[in-house]
Amino acid sequence: MGKKAAEALDISYNDLADYLHRNHSVYMKVGSAVYYLTDVNFEAWRAQDTLRRNSKNHFVDCSELVDTVDEFLTLPFVHGKTIKDVFDQATFYASVKGEKSA
């Protein structure tokens, strides 16, 4: 799991699937909630709630695991809404490793 970059990404909804395929993860802030959108060993996709941690100090899943990014983008895990539903209210941040983060 990377850290949330300090600067927001300039990304469109239409570019999000390609971004996830290339980078494997991104942070999405909606209101005060921050979600970590990530793949699971290149085999499945999930959203995690960054405000909740398990006993290993890892973020807790807040969505189902699904096989494809397209399926993932249609999951209603943000209070019953999908990423597309909340996209205009969301801010996205890169997930960085070994760099300064927010």
mmCIF file of C-alpha atoms in Angstrom:
data_model
loop_
_atom_site.group_PDB
_atom_site.id
_atom_site.type_symbol
_atom_site.label_atom_id
_atom_site.label_comp_id
_atom_site.label_asym_id
_atom_site.label_seq_id
_atom_site.Cartn_x
_atom_site.Cartn_y
_atom_site.Cartn_z
ATOM 1 C CA MET A 1 0.000 0.000 0.000
ATOM 2 C CA GLY A 2 1.389 3.346 -1.025
ATOM 3 C CA LYS A 3 0.883 6.707 0.614
ATOM 4 C CA LYS A 4 -1.521 9.355 -0.676
ATOM 5 C CA ALA A 5 0.296 11.935 -2.806
ATOM 6 C CA ALA A 6 0.044 15.554 -1.720
ATOM 7 C CA GLU A 7 -1.142 16.847 -5.105
ATOM 8 C CA ALA A 8 -4.469 15.883 -6.632
ATOM 9 C CA LEU A 9 -4.567 14.153 -9.994
ATOM 10 C CA ASP A 10 -6.164 15.819 -12.998
ATOM 11 C CA ILE A 11 -8.122 12.837 -14.283
ATOM 12 C CA SER A 12 -11.437 12.304 -16.045
ATOM 13 C CA TYR A 13 -13.844 9.475 -15.366
ATOM 14 C CA ASN A 14 -13.135 8.107 -18.845
ATOM 15 C CA ASP A 15 -9.402 7.920 -18.026
ATOM 16 C CA LEU A 16 -9.816 6.298 -14.594
ATOM 17 C CA ALA A 17 -9.963 2.668 -15.773
ATOM 18 C CA ASP A 18 -6.769 3.087 -17.818
ATOM 19 C CA TYR A 19 -5.088 4.828 -14.874
ATOM 20 C CA LEU A 20 -5.969 1.925 -12.572
ATOM 21 C CA HIS A 21 -4.702 -0.641 -15.092
ATOM 22 C CA ARG A 22 -1.368 1.220 -15.369
ATOM 23 C CA ASN A 23 -0.873 2.176 -11.729
ATOM 24 C CA HIS A 24 -2.835 -0.516 -9.836
ATOM 25 C CA SER A 25 -4.155 1.895 -7.200
ATOM 26 C CA VAL A 26 -5.400 5.404 -6.463
ATOM 27 C CA TYR A 27 -6.810 7.286 -3.482
ATOM 28 C CA MET A 28 -10.291 8.785 -3.835
ATOM 29 C CA LYS A 29 -11.515 11.468 -1.415
ATOM 30 C CA VAL A 30 -15.264 12.080 -1.187
ATOM 31 C CA GLY A 31 -16.191 14.566 1.521
ATOM 32 C CA SER A 32 -14.252 13.530 4.618
ATOM 33 C CA ALA A 33 -13.966 9.878 3.508
ATOM 34 C CA VAL A 34 -10.861 8.612 1.735
ATOM 35 C CA TYR A 35 -10.914 5.309 -0.137
ATOM 36 C CA TYR A 36 -7.961 3.319 -1.432
ATOM 37 C CA LEU A 37 -8.930 1.794 -4.779
ATOM 38 C CA THR A 38 -6.582 -1.063 -5.576
ATOM 39 C CA ASP A 39 -6.007 -4.406 -7.195
ATOM 40 C CA VAL A 40 -5.325 -7.582 -5.266
ATOM 41 C CA ASN A 41 -2.223 -9.202 -6.724
ATOM 42 C CA PHE A 42 -3.384 -8.263 -10.225
ATOM 43 C CA GLU A 43 -6.331 -10.684 -9.869
ATOM 44 C CA ALA A 44 -9.200 -8.676 -8.380
ATOM 45 C CA TRP A 45 -10.231 -5.116 -7.497
ATOM 46 C CA ARG A 46 -11.514 -3.619 -4.238
ATOM 47 C CA ALA A 47 -12.065 -0.405 -2.320
ATOM 48 C CA GLN A 48 -10.710 0.044 1.177
ATOM 49 C CA ASP A 49 -11.722 2.521 3.883
ATOM 50 C CA THR A 50 -8.583 4.403 4.950
ATOM 51 C CA LEU A 51 -10.151 5.415 8.272
ATOM 52 C CA ARG A 52 -10.449 1.806 9.391
ATOM 53 C CA ARG A 53 -7.505 -0.547 10.028
ATOM 54 C CA ASN A 54 -7.313 -4.245 10.850
ATOM 55 C CA SER A 55 -5.000 -5.958 13.349
ATOM 56 C CA LYS A 56 -2.154 -5.869 10.774
ATOM 57 C CA ASN A 57 -2.642 -2.085 10.383
ATOM 58 C CA HIS A 58 -3.968 -2.538 6.827
ATOM 59 C CA PHE A 59 -6.974 -0.666 5.472
ATOM 60 C CA VAL A 60 -10.283 -2.536 5.790
ATOM 61 C CA ASP A 61 -12.172 -3.559 2.637
ATOM 62 C CA CYS A 62 -15.431 -1.692 2.089
ATOM 63 C CA SER A 63 -16.414 -3.249 -1.244
ATOM 64 C CA GLU A 64 -16.727 -6.672 -2.729
ATOM 65 C CA LEU A 65 -13.804 -8.180 -4.611
ATOM 66 C CA VAL A 66 -14.472 -8.226 -8.356
ATOM 67 C CA ASP A 67 -12.471 -9.512 -11.304
ATOM 68 C CA THR A 68 -12.335 -6.471 -13.572
ATOM 69 C CA VAL A 69 -11.946 -2.698 -13.320
ATOM 70 C CA ASP A 70 -15.184 -2.251 -15.280
ATOM 71 C CA GLU A 71 -17.054 -4.312 -12.668
ATOM 72 C CA PHE A 72 -15.302 -2.401 -9.906
ATOM 73 C CA LEU A 73 -16.406 0.980 -11.248
ATOM 74 C CA THR A 74 -20.056 -0.155 -10.969
ATOM 75 C CA LEU A 75 -19.895 -1.255 -7.303
ATOM 76 C CA PRO A 76 -22.110 0.866 -5.013
ATOM 77 C CA PHE A 77 -19.729 1.085 -2.019
ATOM 78 C CA VAL A 78 -19.864 4.867 -1.374
ATOM 79 C CA HIS A 79 -23.040 5.031 0.729
ATOM 80 C CA GLY A 80 -24.889 3.102 -1.993
ATOM 81 C CA LYS A 81 -23.323 5.049 -4.862
ATOM 82 C CA THR A 82 -20.764 4.039 -7.475
ATOM 83 C CA ILE A 83 -17.516 5.798 -8.367
ATOM 84 C CA LYS A 84 -19.262 7.237 -11.434
ATOM 85 C CA ASP A 85 -22.065 8.601 -9.213
ATOM 86 C CA VAL A 86 -19.632 10.454 -6.936
ATOM 87 C CA PHE A 87 -16.902 11.258 -9.457
ATOM 88 C CA ASP A 88 -17.753 14.967 -9.759
ATOM 89 C CA GLN A 89 -17.524 15.367 -5.953
ATOM 90 C CA ALA A 90 -14.354 13.254 -5.651
ATOM 91 C CA THR A 91 -10.699 14.190 -5.668
ATOM 92 C CA PHE A 92 -8.153 11.593 -6.742
ATOM 93 C CA TYR A 93 -4.563 11.241 -5.555
ATOM 94 C CA ALA A 94 -1.778 8.991 -6.747
ATOM 95 C CA SER A 95 -0.551 6.237 -4.481
ATOM 96 C CA VAL A 96 3.183 6.779 -4.080
ATOM 97 C CA LYS A 97 5.917 4.659 -2.583
ATOM 98 C CA GLY A 98 8.941 6.198 -0.948
ATOM 99 C CA GLU A 99 7.929 9.778 -1.742
ATOM 100 C CA LYS A 100 6.554 12.628 0.321
ATOM 101 C CA SER A 101 2.840 12.126 0.997
ATOM 102 C CA ALA A 102 -0.075 14.006 2.485
#
